Structures are given as C-alpha cells and as structure tokens.
Amino acid sequence: MISKLEQLKQYTTVVADTGDLDAITRLKPVDATTNPSLLFKAAALPRYGQLLDDAVSGCDGDLGLACDRFAVAVGQEILKEIPGRISTEVDARLSFDTQATLRRAERLIGLYEKAGIGPERVLIKIASTWEGIRAAEQLEKAGIQTNLTLLFSFAQAAACADAGVFLISPFVGRIYDWYKKAEGRDFVGAEDPGVRSVTRIYHYYKANGYDTVVMGASFRNIGQIEQLAGCDRLTISPELLQQLADDQGPLTRMLAGKGPGESRQNLDESGFRWALNEDPMATEKLAEGIRLFARDQEKLEALLKSKA
C-alpha cells in the first residue's frame, strides 16, 4: 500500500504551508505558500542569514520594502524546489486599503520579475476583507492571480468567486479551534465545522460553475485532511505532510466534481458586511488573523532593522 500522502496526491494538488526548504525538498509538494508568520520563522534559520542581509541592503530604512525583498528571496529559493507556484502575502496592515494593497501586490510582482520569475509562477496572498477582495478583482483583470486568505465564512467565499479570484484558502483549523472553544467539545470526521465549511464552499463553486480554486488550509490533524481528500488543493504543514507520508492506510476520496450546491449568491458591499457580521466565528477569526499576521510582520521588520 502506498502512503496516504501519495494517495492524496492522486486526488488533490498538495501544497506545502512552509518556508522551510529542507521540508519542501523532502516532501515534494507541487506548490508552496508563505505568510508573515512563516517568513519570521524562516528568518531564524541559518540558511536564510544572507538573504536577510541582502534584503536590507540599499533599502534606505524602508522596512516594508526590505520585508518584500526577503519574502521574494525566500520565494525564489522555494521555486527552485517545486514545479508549481509560490504564494507571497501582502502586508496584513493593508487589509482595509484597496489601493495600498494594489501597490504592494504590484511591487511584489515587480521584484519577482526583476529576479527573472514571471507572474505565472506567483500568487499574491490577500486577506479576504471587502477591500482585499476588490483589490484582487482588479489584479486578476490585470493578469496577476491571487490567493485570498484568512477566509472563514461562506460570504467571503461567495464574494471571492464573484470577483473572479484565482484561489481561496479557507482556514479549516482555525474554524475548528473557535467552535471547539465555544462549545466545549471536540469534533471529528465530517462533523468538524472547518471540514463542513470547506465542503459547503466546494459544492457551491462546482454547482455554480465557478473556476475559483478551493484550497483548504490551516489543518490541526490528518483527520481533517482525510475528510477533504479530493478538494482542488490542500496546503499542509510539513509535520502533517510527514504524518501522511508515514501512514500506509487506505485513503478515500471524499470530494469529487459537481455535488449538491446552493444557488448562486451575489453580495454587494452591505450584504457582504452584514453576512460577515452575523457570523461571530468569522468576524472574530478574521480580525484575529489580521492582527497576528500584522504582529509577525512587525517582528520581521524589527529583525531586518537590526540587520541594517
């Protein structure tokens, strides 16, 4: 019997949720994703010491630019090890500013192009706020494809699909965390709220003919991954990828093609904000996620400042 990881790769594009090159080389995903938290962890690895020094060189104290240069440098190294694409995230502190998000996304793409890497190998990660979704809509029209992250609600998913974004990253584990704490009990299998959320989005997209890719993210255990086998893509930490690689048991495909989906929704700004407001889990986790990414961005800036 082949490993669960190899079985999963037959149904789903597997993406590594890490900046750790050693893990990427060992586990051989198709794509990889990074975020400010992962980049801050990567910055502590000795192999990235020179990239940190290079990132601050010539930035004249512009720490935002230094962070973008480091993110792109890490992305370059990862792209040497994978056949697919790297997701690189816009500063979370710009999550409520459409124009600033556009400018930062264009700068990231420009840095990649300067390094000889075309936009076809990059996805720009943006938080799934109303402002972020509007920025993504404009980027997609300009030929820059996006990965809408920090996605916790059906309303966010519906708005992203209507905006024509390339890919969304619903956060399975963080949804699970919220309900586990709120209800004081654990969830397993198909009853897991994070699993249910991604399954609903997947069926909605397929039933309504949306091309937007569904990529489940933020997993807490391999049981959640197993329940979403067959999802378009899954981005998985090295630790859970290794558990799947070590497990020789059978893996059943759970999601496949068009299924029972709801009718198409078209949310305007007020409808989107109201639907998000009515979902306390999504409201709290979106705000929390932006804050956490912003703090790690600030930590990375402080580290780069110390190198200047």
PDB file of C-alpha atoms in Angstrom:
ATOM      1  CA  MET A   1       0.000   0.000   0.000  1.00  0.00           C
ATOM      2  CA  ILE A   2       1.343   3.425  -0.884  1.00  0.00           C
ATOM      3  CA  SER A   3       1.295   6.192   1.724  1.00  0.00           C
ATOM      4  CA  LYS A   4      -1.706   8.383   2.375  1.00  0.00           C
ATOM      5  CA  LEU A   5       0.303  11.319   1.056  1.00  0.00           C
ATOM      6  CA  GLU A   6       0.826   9.612  -2.302  1.00  0.00           C
ATOM      7  CA  GLN A   7      -2.834   8.602  -2.403  1.00  0.00           C
ATOM      8  CA  LEU A   8      -3.883  12.171  -1.623  1.00  0.00           C
ATOM      9  CA  LYS A   9      -1.742  13.461  -4.489  1.00  0.00           C
ATOM     10  CA  GLN A  10      -3.853  11.348  -6.867  1.00  0.00           C
ATOM     11  CA  TYR A  11      -6.983  13.368  -5.992  1.00  0.00           C
ATOM     12  CA  THR A  12      -5.704  16.751  -4.802  1.00  0.00           C
ATOM     13  CA  THR A  13      -2.876  19.159  -5.567  1.00  0.00           C
ATOM     14  CA  VAL A  14      -0.742  19.143  -2.417  1.00  0.00           C
ATOM     15  CA  VAL A  15       0.793  22.446  -1.327  1.00  0.00           C
ATOM     16  CA  ALA A  16       3.417  22.910   1.406  1.00  0.00           C
ATOM     17  CA  ASP A  17       2.493  25.516   4.015  1.00  0.00           C
ATOM     18  CA  THR A  18       6.039  26.461   4.985  1.00  0.00           C
ATOM     19  CA  GLY A  19       9.168  28.432   4.189  1.00  0.00           C
ATOM     20  CA  ASP A  20      11.395  25.532   5.249  1.00  0.00           C
ATOM     21  CA  LEU A  21      13.333  24.499   2.153  1.00  0.00           C
ATOM     22  CA  ASP A  22      14.510  21.224   3.689  1.00  0.00           C
ATOM     23  CA  ALA A  23      10.913  20.145   4.297  1.00  0.00           C
ATOM     24  CA  ILE A  24       9.870  21.172   0.790  1.00  0.00           C
ATOM     25  CA  THR A  25      12.742  19.235  -0.782  1.00  0.00           C
ATOM     26  CA  ARG A  26      11.899  16.146   1.288  1.00  0.00           C
ATOM     27  CA  LEU A  27       8.134  16.113   0.787  1.00  0.00           C
ATOM     28  CA  LYS A  28       7.980  17.310  -2.839  1.00  0.00           C
ATOM     29  CA  PRO A  29       4.737  19.360  -2.984  1.00  0.00           C
ATOM     30  CA  VAL A  30       3.535  20.940  -6.221  1.00  0.00           C
ATOM     31  CA  ASP A  31       3.104  24.468  -4.804  1.00  0.00           C
ATOM     32  CA  ALA A  32       4.068  26.272  -1.600  1.00  0.00           C
ATOM     33  CA  THR A  33       2.598  29.084   0.471  1.00  0.00           C
ATOM     34  CA  THR A  34       4.176  31.562   2.862  1.00  0.00           C
ATOM     35  CA  ASN A  35       2.837  34.248   5.180  1.00  0.00           C
ATOM     36  CA  PRO A  36       4.405  36.747   7.624  1.00  0.00           C
ATOM     37  CA  SER A  37       4.409  34.174  10.435  1.00  0.00           C
ATOM     38  CA  LEU A  38       6.160  31.538   8.308  1.00  0.00           C
ATOM     39  CA  LEU A  39       8.637  34.102   6.976  1.00  0.00           C
ATOM     40  CA  PHE A  40       9.501  35.198  10.509  1.00  0.00           C
ATOM     41  CA  LYS A  41      10.157  31.562  11.444  1.00  0.00           C
ATOM     42  CA  ALA A  42      12.205  31.071   8.281  1.00  0.00           C
ATOM     43  CA  ALA A  43      14.291  34.144   9.135  1.00  0.00           C
ATOM     44  CA  ALA A  44      15.625  32.281  12.188  1.00  0.00           C
ATOM     45  CA  LEU A  45      17.092  29.517  10.000  1.00  0.00           C
ATOM     46  CA  PRO A  46      20.847  29.870   9.355  1.00  0.00           C
ATOM     47  CA  ARG A  47      20.445  29.218   5.643  1.00  0.00           C
ATOM     48  CA  TYR A  48      18.489  32.462   5.274  1.00  0.00           C
ATOM     49  CA  GLY A  49      21.030  34.694   7.008  1.00  0.00           C
ATOM     50  CA  GLN A  50      22.483  36.033   3.765  1.00  0.00           C
ATOM     51  CA  LEU A  51      19.016  36.655   2.335  1.00  0.00           C
ATOM     52  CA  LEU A  52      18.213  38.834   5.350  1.00  0.00           C
ATOM     53  CA  ASP A  53      21.379  40.851   4.832  1.00  0.00           C
ATOM     54  CA  ASP A  54      20.658  41.242   1.131  1.00  0.00           C
ATOM     55  CA  ALA A  55      17.050  42.309   1.812  1.00  0.00           C
ATOM     56  CA  VAL A  56      18.053  45.356   3.865  1.00  0.00           C
ATOM     57  CA  SER A  57      20.938  46.369   1.604  1.00  0.00           C
ATOM     58  CA  GLY A  58      20.107  49.564  -0.247  1.00  0.00           C
ATOM     59  CA  CYS A  59      16.600  49.946   1.240  1.00  0.00           C
ATOM     60  CA  ASP A  60      17.426  53.256   2.944  1.00  0.00           C
ATOM     61  CA  GLY A  61      15.430  52.338   6.034  1.00  0.00           C
ATOM     62  CA  ASP A  62      12.293  51.281   4.126  1.00  0.00           C
ATOM     63  CA  LEU A  63      11.453  48.215   6.212  1.00  0.00           C
ATOM     64  CA  GLY A  64       8.346  47.424   4.178  1.00  0.00           C
ATOM     65  CA  LEU A  65      10.487  47.149   1.075  1.00  0.00           C
ATOM     66  CA  ALA A  66      13.046  45.053   2.973  1.00  0.00           C
ATOM     67  CA  CYS A  67      10.273  42.653   4.052  1.00  0.00           C
ATOM     68  CA  ASP A  68       9.015  42.366   0.480  1.00  0.00           C
ATOM     69  CA  ARG A  69      12.537  41.709  -0.776  1.00  0.00           C
ATOM     70  CA  PHE A  70      13.048  38.993   1.844  1.00  0.00           C
ATOM     71  CA  ALA A  71       9.676  37.400   1.020  1.00  0.00           C
ATOM     72  CA  VAL A  72      10.560  37.332  -2.669  1.00  0.00           C
ATOM     73  CA  ALA A  73      14.050  35.981  -1.951  1.00  0.00           C
ATOM     74  CA  VAL A  74      12.547  33.117   0.074  1.00  0.00           C
ATOM     75  CA  GLY A  75      10.007  32.581  -2.696  1.00  0.00           C
ATOM     76  CA  GLN A  76      12.822  32.367  -5.254  1.00  0.00           C
ATOM     77  CA  GLU A  77      14.556  29.660  -3.246  1.00  0.00           C
ATOM     78  CA  ILE A  78      11.333  27.692  -2.840  1.00  0.00           C
ATOM     79  CA  LEU A  79      10.547  27.913  -6.557  1.00  0.00           C
ATOM     80  CA  LYS A  80      13.832  26.136  -7.277  1.00  0.00           C
ATOM     81  CA  GLU A  81      12.433  23.104  -5.415  1.00  0.00           C
ATOM     82  CA  ILE A  82       8.844  22.941  -6.689  1.00  0.00           C
ATOM     83  CA  PRO A  83       7.290  22.687 -10.162  1.00  0.00           C
ATOM     84  CA  GLY A  84       4.369  24.982  -9.387  1.00  0.00           C
ATOM     85  CA  ARG A  85       3.727  28.314  -7.742  1.00  0.00           C
ATOM     86  CA  ILE A  86       4.604  30.259  -4.622  1.00  0.00           C
ATOM     87  CA  SER A  87       2.040  32.319  -2.699  1.00  0.00           C
ATOM     88  CA  THR A  88       3.500  35.526  -1.254  1.00  0.00           C
ATOM     89  CA  GLU A  89       1.432  37.694   1.068  1.00  0.00           C
ATOM     90  CA  VAL A  90       0.736  41.409   1.089  1.00  0.00           C
ATOM     91  CA  ASP A  91       1.357  43.189   4.416  1.00  0.00           C
ATOM     92  CA  ALA A  92      -1.695  42.418   6.594  1.00  0.00           C
ATOM     93  CA  ARG A  93      -1.760  46.007   7.848  1.00  0.00           C
ATOM     94  CA  LEU A  94      -3.053  46.987   4.383  1.00  0.00           C
ATOM     95  CA  SER A  95      -6.080  44.668   4.628  1.00  0.00           C
ATOM     96  CA  PHE A  96      -8.579  47.550   4.666  1.00  0.00           C
ATOM     97  CA  ASP A  97      -6.935  49.684   1.966  1.00  0.00           C
ATOM     98  CA  THR A  98      -7.640  48.589  -1.610  1.00  0.00           C
ATOM     99  CA  GLN A  99      -5.234  50.986  -3.313  1.00  0.00           C
ATOM    100  CA  ALA A 100      -2.348  50.291  -0.931  1.00  0.00           C
ATOM    101  CA  THR A 101      -2.895  46.562  -1.407  1.00  0.00           C
ATOM    102  CA  LEU A 102      -2.745  47.025  -5.179  1.00  0.00           C
ATOM    103  CA  ARG A 103       0.508  48.971  -4.952  1.00  0.00           C
ATOM    104  CA  ARG A 104       2.130  46.384  -2.672  1.00  0.00           C
ATOM    105  CA  ALA A 105       0.993  43.479  -4.852  1.00  0.00           C
ATOM    106  CA  GLU A 106       2.397  45.162  -7.949  1.00  0.00           C
ATOM    107  CA  ARG A 107       5.698  45.751  -6.122  1.00  0.00           C
ATOM    108  CA  LEU A 108       5.943  42.072  -5.170  1.00  0.00           C
ATOM    109  CA  ILE A 109       5.324  41.021  -8.766  1.00  0.00           C
ATOM    110  CA  GLY A 110       7.908  43.576  -9.924  1.00  0.00           C
ATOM    111  CA  LEU A 111      10.503  42.165  -7.515  1.00  0.00           C
ATOM    112  CA  TYR A 112       9.834  38.656  -8.791  1.00  0.00           C
ATOM    113  CA  GLU A 113      10.095  39.810 -12.398  1.00  0.00           C
ATOM    114  CA  LYS A 114      13.382  41.572 -11.612  1.00  0.00           C
ATOM    115  CA  ALA A 115      14.617  38.197 -10.359  1.00  0.00           C
ATOM    116  CA  GLY A 116      13.576  36.554 -13.613  1.00  0.00           C
ATOM    117  CA  ILE A 117      10.383  34.952 -12.281  1.00  0.00           C
ATOM    118  CA  GLY A 118       7.194  35.594 -14.229  1.00  0.00           C
ATOM    119  CA  PRO A 119       3.769  36.240 -12.654  1.00  0.00           C
ATOM    120  CA  GLU A 120       2.582  32.824 -13.851  1.00  0.00           C
ATOM    121  CA  ARG A 121       4.605  31.264 -11.000  1.00  0.00           C
ATOM    122  CA  VAL A 122       3.326  33.593  -8.258  1.00  0.00           C
ATOM    123  CA  LEU A 123       0.062  34.013  -6.375  1.00  0.00           C
ATOM    124  CA  ILE A 124      -0.415  37.207  -4.370  1.00  0.00           C
ATOM    125  CA  LYS A 125      -1.992  36.465  -0.989  1.00  0.00           C
ATOM    126  CA  ILE A 126      -4.502  38.988   0.304  1.00  0.00           C
ATOM    127  CA  ALA A 127      -6.814  38.905   3.332  1.00  0.00           C
ATOM    128  CA  SER A 128     -10.465  38.249   2.405  1.00  0.00           C
ATOM    129  CA  THR A 129     -11.800  41.612   3.547  1.00  0.00           C
ATOM    130  CA  TRP A 130     -14.158  43.538   1.287  1.00  0.00           C
ATOM    131  CA  GLU A 131     -11.280  45.866   0.407  1.00  0.00           C
ATOM    132  CA  GLY A 132      -8.924  42.948  -0.212  1.00  0.00           C
ATOM    133  CA  ILE A 133     -11.426  41.227  -2.496  1.00  0.00           C
ATOM    134  CA  ARG A 134     -11.838  44.426  -4.515  1.00  0.00           C
ATOM    135  CA  ALA A 135      -8.052  44.689  -4.889  1.00  0.00           C
ATOM    136  CA  ALA A 136      -7.898  41.057  -6.000  1.00  0.00           C
ATOM    137  CA  GLU A 137     -10.615  41.701  -8.588  1.00  0.00           C
ATOM    138  CA  GLN A 138      -8.506  44.444 -10.171  1.00  0.00           C
ATOM    139  CA  LEU A 139      -5.305  42.385 -10.009  1.00  0.00           C
ATOM    140  CA  GLU A 140      -6.981  39.438 -11.724  1.00  0.00           C
ATOM    141  CA  LYS A 141      -8.127  41.704 -14.558  1.00  0.00           C
ATOM    142  CA  ALA A 142      -4.519  42.888 -14.890  1.00  0.00           C
ATOM    143  CA  GLY A 143      -3.221  39.321 -15.198  1.00  0.00           C
ATOM    144  CA  ILE A 144      -1.915  39.000 -11.623  1.00  0.00           C
ATOM    145  CA  GLN A 145      -3.502  35.980  -9.962  1.00  0.00           C
ATOM    146  CA  THR A 146      -4.405  35.959  -6.296  1.00  0.00           C
ATOM    147  CA  ASN A 147      -4.829  33.729  -3.260  1.00  0.00           C
ATOM    148  CA  LEU A 148      -7.483  35.106  -0.886  1.00  0.00           C
ATOM    149  CA  THR A 149      -6.528  34.073   2.624  1.00  0.00           C
ATOM    150  CA  LEU A 150      -7.964  34.361   6.150  1.00  0.00           C
ATOM    151  CA  LEU A 151     -11.252  33.068   4.777  1.00  0.00           C
ATOM    152  CA  PHE A 152     -13.702  31.807   7.395  1.00  0.00           C
ATOM    153  CA  SER A 153     -17.206  32.446   6.087  1.00  0.00           C
ATOM    154  CA  PHE A 154     -19.415  31.442   3.193  1.00  0.00           C
ATOM    155  CA  ALA A 155     -19.987  35.140   2.451  1.00  0.00           C
ATOM    156  CA  GLN A 156     -16.254  35.661   1.925  1.00  0.00           C
ATOM    157  CA  ALA A 157     -16.123  32.641  -0.381  1.00  0.00           C
ATOM    158  CA  ALA A 158     -19.130  33.799  -2.418  1.00  0.00           C
ATOM    159  CA  ALA A 159     -17.725  37.314  -2.828  1.00  0.00           C
ATOM    160  CA  CYS A 160     -14.309  35.972  -3.870  1.00  0.00           C
ATOM    161  CA  ALA A 161     -15.859  33.790  -6.572  1.00  0.00           C
ATOM    162  CA  ASP A 162     -17.916  36.693  -7.928  1.00  0.00           C
ATOM    163  CA  ALA A 163     -14.740  38.805  -8.052  1.00  0.00           C
ATOM    164  CA  GLY A 164     -13.064  36.154 -10.202  1.00  0.00           C
ATOM    165  CA  VAL A 165     -10.172  35.443  -7.855  1.00  0.00           C
ATOM    166  CA  PHE A 166      -7.962  32.534  -8.823  1.00  0.00           C
ATOM    167  CA  LEU A 167      -7.859  30.751  -5.446  1.00  0.00           C
ATOM    168  CA  ILE A 168      -9.226  30.912  -1.910  1.00  0.00           C
ATOM    169  CA  SER A 169      -7.733  29.486   1.292  1.00  0.00           C
ATOM    170  CA  PRO A 170     -10.495  28.634   3.818  1.00  0.00           C
ATOM    171  CA  PHE A 171      -8.909  28.069   7.246  1.00  0.00           C
ATOM    172  CA  VAL A 172     -10.145  24.688   8.461  1.00  0.00           C
ATOM    173  CA  GLY A 173      -8.167  24.535  11.696  1.00  0.00           C
ATOM    174  CA  ARG A 174      -8.971  28.000  12.957  1.00  0.00           C
ATOM    175  CA  ILE A 175     -12.696  27.422  12.382  1.00  0.00           C
ATOM    176  CA  TYR A 176     -12.352  24.157  14.323  1.00  0.00           C
ATOM    177  CA  ASP A 177     -10.498  25.966  17.137  1.00  0.00           C
ATOM    178  CA  TRP A 178     -13.282  28.534  17.559  1.00  0.00           C
ATOM    179  CA  TYR A 179     -16.113  26.008  17.738  1.00  0.00           C
ATOM    180  CA  LYS A 180     -14.163  23.669  19.999  1.00  0.00           C
ATOM    181  CA  LYS A 181     -13.680  26.510  22.488  1.00  0.00           C
ATOM    182  CA  ALA A 182     -17.193  27.935  22.075  1.00  0.00           C
ATOM    183  CA  GLU A 183     -18.974  24.601  22.526  1.00  0.00           C
ATOM    184  CA  GLY A 184     -16.522  22.957  24.906  1.00  0.00           C
ATOM    185  CA  ARG A 185     -16.215  19.764  22.901  1.00  0.00           C
ATOM    186  CA  ASP A 186     -14.102  18.175  20.217  1.00  0.00           C
ATOM    187  CA  PHE A 187     -15.147  17.384  16.652  1.00  0.00           C
ATOM    188  CA  VAL A 188     -14.090  14.501  14.459  1.00  0.00           C
ATOM    189  CA  GLY A 189     -14.702  13.412  10.898  1.00  0.00           C
ATOM    190  CA  ALA A 190     -17.396  15.049   8.800  1.00  0.00           C
ATOM    191  CA  GLU A 191     -18.914  16.864  11.815  1.00  0.00           C
ATOM    192  CA  ASP A 192     -15.833  19.102  12.111  1.00  0.00           C
ATOM    193  CA  PRO A 193     -17.065  22.689  11.470  1.00  0.00           C
ATOM    194  CA  GLY A 194     -13.947  23.527   9.450  1.00  0.00           C
ATOM    195  CA  VAL A 195     -14.449  20.478   7.256  1.00  0.00           C
ATOM    196  CA  ARG A 196     -18.138  21.317   6.816  1.00  0.00           C
ATOM    197  CA  SER A 197     -17.281  24.882   5.791  1.00  0.00           C
ATOM    198  CA  VAL A 198     -14.853  23.840   3.052  1.00  0.00           C
ATOM    199  CA  THR A 199     -17.183  21.086   1.835  1.00  0.00           C
ATOM    200  CA  ARG A 200     -20.035  23.590   1.507  1.00  0.00           C
ATOM    201  CA  ILE A 201     -17.858  26.066  -0.409  1.00  0.00           C
ATOM    202  CA  TYR A 202     -16.513  23.330  -2.698  1.00  0.00           C
ATOM    203  CA  HIS A 203     -20.011  22.127  -3.610  1.00  0.00           C
ATOM    204  CA  TYR A 204     -21.256  25.714  -4.104  1.00  0.00           C
ATOM    205  CA  TYR A 205     -18.433  26.517  -6.512  1.00  0.00           C
ATOM    206  CA  LYS A 206     -18.841  23.323  -8.523  1.00  0.00           C
ATOM    207  CA  ALA A 207     -22.647  23.581  -8.685  1.00  0.00           C
ATOM    208  CA  ASN A 208     -22.483  27.149  -9.982  1.00  0.00           C
ATOM    209  CA  GLY A 209     -19.624  26.722 -12.423  1.00  0.00           C
ATOM    210  CA  TYR A 210     -17.088  28.938 -10.668  1.00  0.00           C
ATOM    211  CA  ASP A 211     -13.478  28.465 -11.719  1.00  0.00           C
ATOM    212  CA  THR A 212     -12.050  29.702  -8.389  1.00  0.00           C
ATOM    213  CA  VAL A 213      -9.828  27.053  -6.821  1.00  0.00           C
ATOM    214  CA  VAL A 214     -10.663  25.879  -3.282  1.00  0.00           C
ATOM    215  CA  MET A 215      -7.545  25.238  -1.206  1.00  0.00           C
ATOM    216  CA  GLY A 216      -8.213  24.078   2.353  1.00  0.00           C
ATOM    217  CA  ALA A 217      -5.655  25.441   4.819  1.00  0.00           C
ATOM    218  CA  SER A 218      -4.670  25.573   8.498  1.00  0.00           C
ATOM    219  CA  PHE A 219      -5.124  21.939   9.475  1.00  0.00           C
ATOM    220  CA  ARG A 220      -4.882  20.633  13.033  1.00  0.00           C
ATOM    221  CA  ASN A 221      -4.812  16.893  12.301  1.00  0.00           C
ATOM    222  CA  ILE A 222      -4.715  14.457   9.407  1.00  0.00           C
ATOM    223  CA  GLY A 223      -8.350  13.511  10.018  1.00  0.00           C
ATOM    224  CA  GLN A 224      -9.380  16.933   8.696  1.00  0.00           C
ATOM    225  CA  ILE A 225      -7.218  16.413   5.625  1.00  0.00           C
ATOM    226  CA  GLU A 226      -8.662  12.957   5.007  1.00  0.00           C
ATOM    227  CA  GLN A 227     -12.202  14.366   5.094  1.00  0.00           C
ATOM    228  CA  LEU A 228     -11.274  16.841   2.334  1.00  0.00           C
ATOM    229  CA  ALA A 229      -9.439  14.419   0.035  1.00  0.00           C
ATOM    230  CA  GLY A 230     -10.436  15.437  -3.473  1.00  0.00           C
ATOM    231  CA  CYS A 231     -10.597  19.163  -2.734  1.00  0.00           C
ATOM    232  CA  ASP A 232      -8.911  21.155  -5.520  1.00  0.00           C
ATOM    233  CA  ARG A 233      -5.856  21.849  -3.372  1.00  0.00           C
ATOM    234  CA  LEU A 234      -4.813  21.465   0.255  1.00  0.00           C
ATOM    235  CA  THR A 235      -1.976  23.439   1.843  1.00  0.00           C
ATOM    236  CA  ILE A 236      -0.464  21.388   4.658  1.00  0.00           C
ATOM    237  CA  SER A 237       2.286  21.919   7.236  1.00  0.00           C
ATOM    238  CA  PRO A 238       5.454  19.783   6.988  1.00  0.00           C
ATOM    239  CA  GLU A 239       4.553  17.991  10.220  1.00  0.00           C
ATOM    240  CA  LEU A 240       1.188  16.804   8.890  1.00  0.00           C
ATOM    241  CA  LEU A 241       2.651  16.044   5.461  1.00  0.00           C
ATOM    242  CA  GLN A 242       5.154  13.778   7.198  1.00  0.00           C
ATOM    243  CA  GLN A 243       2.368  12.021   9.134  1.00  0.00           C
ATOM    244  CA  LEU A 244       0.564  11.366   5.854  1.00  0.00           C
ATOM    245  CA  ALA A 245       3.801  10.106   4.297  1.00  0.00           C
ATOM    246  CA  ASP A 246       4.317   7.699   7.208  1.00  0.00           C
ATOM    247  CA  ASP A 247       0.744   6.324   7.149  1.00  0.00           C
ATOM    248  CA  GLN A 248       0.191   3.349   4.832  1.00  0.00           C
ATOM    249  CA  GLY A 249      -3.561   3.051   5.415  1.00  0.00           C
ATOM    250  CA  PRO A 250      -6.231   3.491   2.724  1.00  0.00           C
ATOM    251  CA  LEU A 251      -7.472   6.967   1.824  1.00  0.00           C
ATOM    252  CA  THR A 252     -10.961   7.505   0.391  1.00  0.00           C
ATOM    253  CA  ARG A 253     -11.762  10.381  -1.928  1.00  0.00           C
ATOM    254  CA  MET A 254     -14.450  12.478  -0.208  1.00  0.00           C
ATOM    255  CA  LEU A 255     -14.963  15.368  -2.664  1.00  0.00           C
ATOM    256  CA  ALA A 256     -15.387  14.858  -6.389  1.00  0.00           C
ATOM    257  CA  GLY A 257     -16.798  17.165  -9.030  1.00  0.00           C
ATOM    258  CA  LYS A 258     -20.269  18.637  -9.007  1.00  0.00           C
ATOM    259  CA  GLY A 259     -22.338  17.860  -5.937  1.00  0.00           C
ATOM    260  CA  PRO A 260     -25.329  19.277  -4.066  1.00  0.00           C
ATOM    261  CA  GLY A 261     -24.735  23.031  -4.057  1.00  0.00           C
ATOM    262  CA  GLU A 262     -26.722  26.126  -3.205  1.00  0.00           C
ATOM    263  CA  SER A 263     -27.952  28.619  -5.789  1.00  0.00           C
ATOM    264  CA  ARG A 264     -25.643  31.463  -6.724  1.00  0.00           C
ATOM    265  CA  GLN A 265     -25.427  34.440  -4.390  1.00  0.00           C
ATOM    266  CA  ASN A 266     -24.399  37.921  -5.447  1.00  0.00           C
ATOM    267  CA  LEU A 267     -23.414  40.041  -2.472  1.00  0.00           C
ATOM    268  CA  ASP A 268     -22.961  43.794  -2.644  1.00  0.00           C
ATOM    269  CA  GLU A 269     -20.853  45.554  -0.007  1.00  0.00           C
ATOM    270  CA  SER A 270     -23.638  45.994   2.527  1.00  0.00           C
ATOM    271  CA  GLY A 271     -24.812  42.393   2.056  1.00  0.00           C
ATOM    272  CA  PHE A 272     -21.257  41.111   2.492  1.00  0.00           C
ATOM    273  CA  ARG A 273     -20.626  43.142   5.631  1.00  0.00           C
ATOM    274  CA  TRP A 274     -23.947  42.114   7.156  1.00  0.00           C
ATOM    275  CA  ALA A 275     -23.408  38.406   6.431  1.00  0.00           C
ATOM    276  CA  LEU A 276     -19.927  38.586   7.944  1.00  0.00           C
ATOM    277  CA  ASN A 277     -21.271  40.476  10.966  1.00  0.00           C
ATOM    278  CA  GLU A 278     -23.872  37.754  11.513  1.00  0.00           C
ATOM    279  CA  ASP A 279     -21.127  35.096  11.718  1.00  0.00           C
ATOM    280  CA  PRO A 280     -19.350  35.663  15.058  1.00  0.00           C
ATOM    281  CA  MET A 281     -16.742  32.992  14.368  1.00  0.00           C
ATOM    282  CA  ALA A 282     -15.734  34.506  11.029  1.00  0.00           C
ATOM    283  CA  THR A 283     -15.793  38.070  12.382  1.00  0.00           C
ATOM    284  CA  GLU A 284     -13.529  37.168  15.304  1.00  0.00           C
ATOM    285  CA  LYS A 285     -11.140  34.902  13.398  1.00  0.00           C
ATOM    286  CA  LEU A 286     -10.696  37.331  10.500  1.00  0.00           C
ATOM    287  CA  ALA A 287      -9.836  40.194  12.862  1.00  0.00           C
ATOM    288  CA  GLU A 288      -7.584  37.955  14.954  1.00  0.00           C
ATOM    289  CA  GLY A 289      -5.801  36.578  11.886  1.00  0.00           C
ATOM    290  CA  ILE A 290      -5.063  40.044  10.529  1.00  0.00           C
ATOM    291  CA  ARG A 291      -3.738  41.143  13.923  1.00  0.00           C
ATOM    292  CA  LEU A 292      -1.493  38.083  14.271  1.00  0.00           C
ATOM    293  CA  PHE A 293      -0.047  38.451  10.778  1.00  0.00           C
ATOM    294  CA  ALA A 294       0.494  42.170  11.424  1.00  0.00           C
ATOM    295  CA  ARG A 295       2.408  41.436  14.647  1.00  0.00           C
ATOM    296  CA  ASP A 296       4.635  38.915  12.868  1.00  0.00           C
ATOM    297  CA  GLN A 297       5.202  41.437  10.076  1.00  0.00           C
ATOM    298  CA  GLU A 298       6.354  43.906  12.730  1.00  0.00           C
ATOM    299  CA  LYS A 299       8.666  41.281  14.254  1.00  0.00           C
ATOM    300  CA  LEU A 300      10.189  40.625  10.845  1.00  0.00           C
ATOM    301  CA  GLU A 301      10.659  44.358  10.309  1.00  0.00           C
ATOM    302  CA  ALA A 302      12.393  44.623  13.702  1.00  0.00           C
ATOM    303  CA  LEU A 303      14.713  41.762  12.770  1.00  0.00           C
ATOM    304  CA  LEU A 304      15.537  43.387   9.434  1.00  0.00           C
ATOM    305  CA  LYS A 305      16.090  46.720  11.161  1.00  0.00           C
ATOM    306  CA  SER A 306      18.664  45.076  13.426  1.00  0.00           C
ATOM    307  CA  LYS A 307      20.480  43.881  10.284  1.00  0.00           C
ATOM    308  CA  ALA A 308      20.545  47.319   8.683  1.00  0.00           C
TER     309      ALA A 308
END
